Amino acid sequence: MIELLTVIAIIGVLATLLLTALGAARQKSREARCIGNLRQISLGLSMYLDDSPARPPHLAWLKQTRYVESAGVFVCP
C-alpha cells in the first residue's frame, strides 16, 4: 500500500513539472509571436515611408494601403 502511494506521489510531482514546462513554452511562443508582429509592423512602416514623404495618420493605415497583410499583426496575444 505504501509503495502504491509513493508511486502516485512521484507521478504527481512529475506531472507538475511537466505542466510547468508546458506553461513556460506557451509563454515563449506568445513572446515570439509578438516579436514577429512588431517586426511586420516595422517593415510595413518602413516600406510606407520609402514610398511616401509623410508618416501615416495611424497604424491601421498600413493595413488599408496593403503594406501589412493582416490586421492580426496589430494584436499581441
Short mmCIF file of C-alpha atoms in Angstrom, two decimals:
data_model
loop_
_atom_site.label_atom_id
_atom_site.label_comp_id
_atom_site.label_asym_id
_atom_site.label_seq_id
_atom_site.Cartn_x
_atom_site.Cartn_y
_atom_site.Cartn_z
CA MET A 1 0.00 0.00 0.00
CA ILE A 2 2.81 2.41 0.88
CA GLU A 3 4.57 1.59 -2.38
CA LEU A 4 1.43 2.47 -4.33
CA LEU A 5 1.12 5.82 -2.54
CA THR A 6 4.80 6.54 -3.24
CA VAL A 7 4.34 5.83 -6.96
CA ILE A 8 1.26 8.07 -7.08
CA ALA A 9 3.18 10.87 -5.34
CA ILE A 10 6.08 10.56 -7.79
CA ILE A 11 3.68 10.66 -10.74
CA GLY A 12 2.05 13.77 -9.26
CA VAL A 13 5.41 15.54 -8.92
CA LEU A 14 6.38 14.62 -12.48
CA ALA A 15 3.04 15.85 -13.81
CA THR A 16 3.50 19.16 -12.00
CA LEU A 17 6.97 19.59 -13.53
CA LEU A 18 5.62 18.78 -16.98
CA LEU A 19 2.75 21.27 -16.73
CA THR A 20 5.15 23.99 -15.55
CA ALA A 21 7.43 23.35 -18.53
CA LEU A 22 4.48 23.44 -20.94
CA GLY A 23 3.31 26.76 -19.49
CA ALA A 24 6.76 28.26 -19.95
CA ALA A 25 6.92 27.03 -23.55
CA ARG A 26 3.48 28.51 -24.25
CA GLN A 27 4.62 31.88 -22.87
CA LYS A 28 7.76 31.81 -25.03
CA SER A 29 5.66 31.11 -28.12
CA ARG A 30 3.44 34.11 -27.34
CA GLU A 31 6.51 36.30 -26.94
CA ALA A 32 7.92 35.08 -30.26
CA ARG A 33 4.62 35.84 -31.98
CA CYS A 34 4.55 39.38 -30.55
CA ILE A 35 8.11 39.98 -31.71
CA GLY A 36 7.18 38.74 -35.18
CA ASN A 37 4.16 41.03 -35.25
CA LEU A 38 6.27 44.02 -34.26
CA ARG A 39 8.74 43.15 -37.00
CA GLN A 40 5.94 43.02 -39.60
CA ILE A 41 4.64 46.42 -38.45
CA SER A 42 8.10 47.94 -38.63
CA LEU A 43 8.70 46.52 -42.11
CA GLY A 44 5.33 47.83 -43.31
CA LEU A 45 6.05 51.25 -41.84
CA SER A 46 9.49 51.28 -43.41
CA MET A 47 8.06 50.42 -46.84
CA TYR A 48 5.37 53.09 -46.43
CA LEU A 49 7.97 55.71 -45.56
CA ASP A 50 10.04 54.72 -48.60
CA ASP A 51 7.03 55.39 -50.83
CA SER A 52 5.54 58.39 -49.04
CA PRO A 53 7.18 61.54 -47.67
CA ALA A 54 4.87 61.77 -44.63
CA ARG A 55 4.05 59.46 -41.77
CA PRO A 56 0.78 57.52 -41.94
CA PRO A 57 -2.09 59.10 -39.98
CA HIS A 58 -2.45 55.89 -37.90
CA LEU A 59 -1.10 52.35 -37.96
CA ALA A 60 -4.34 50.94 -39.37
CA TRP A 61 -3.48 52.94 -42.48
CA LEU A 62 -0.74 50.38 -43.18
CA LYS A 63 -3.41 47.69 -43.47
CA GLN A 64 -5.67 49.86 -45.63
CA THR A 65 -2.82 50.64 -48.02
CA ARG A 66 -1.73 46.97 -48.05
CA TYR A 67 1.71 47.46 -46.54
CA VAL A 68 0.68 44.95 -43.86
CA GLU A 69 -1.15 41.82 -44.98
CA SER A 70 -3.29 41.10 -41.92
CA ALA A 71 -4.87 43.20 -39.22
CA GLY A 72 -3.88 40.44 -36.82
CA VAL A 73 -0.36 41.83 -36.54
CA PHE A 74 -1.72 44.72 -34.50
CA VAL A 75 -2.89 42.35 -31.75
CA CYS A 76 -0.40 40.82 -29.36
CA PRO A 77 -1.66 37.59 -27.77
#
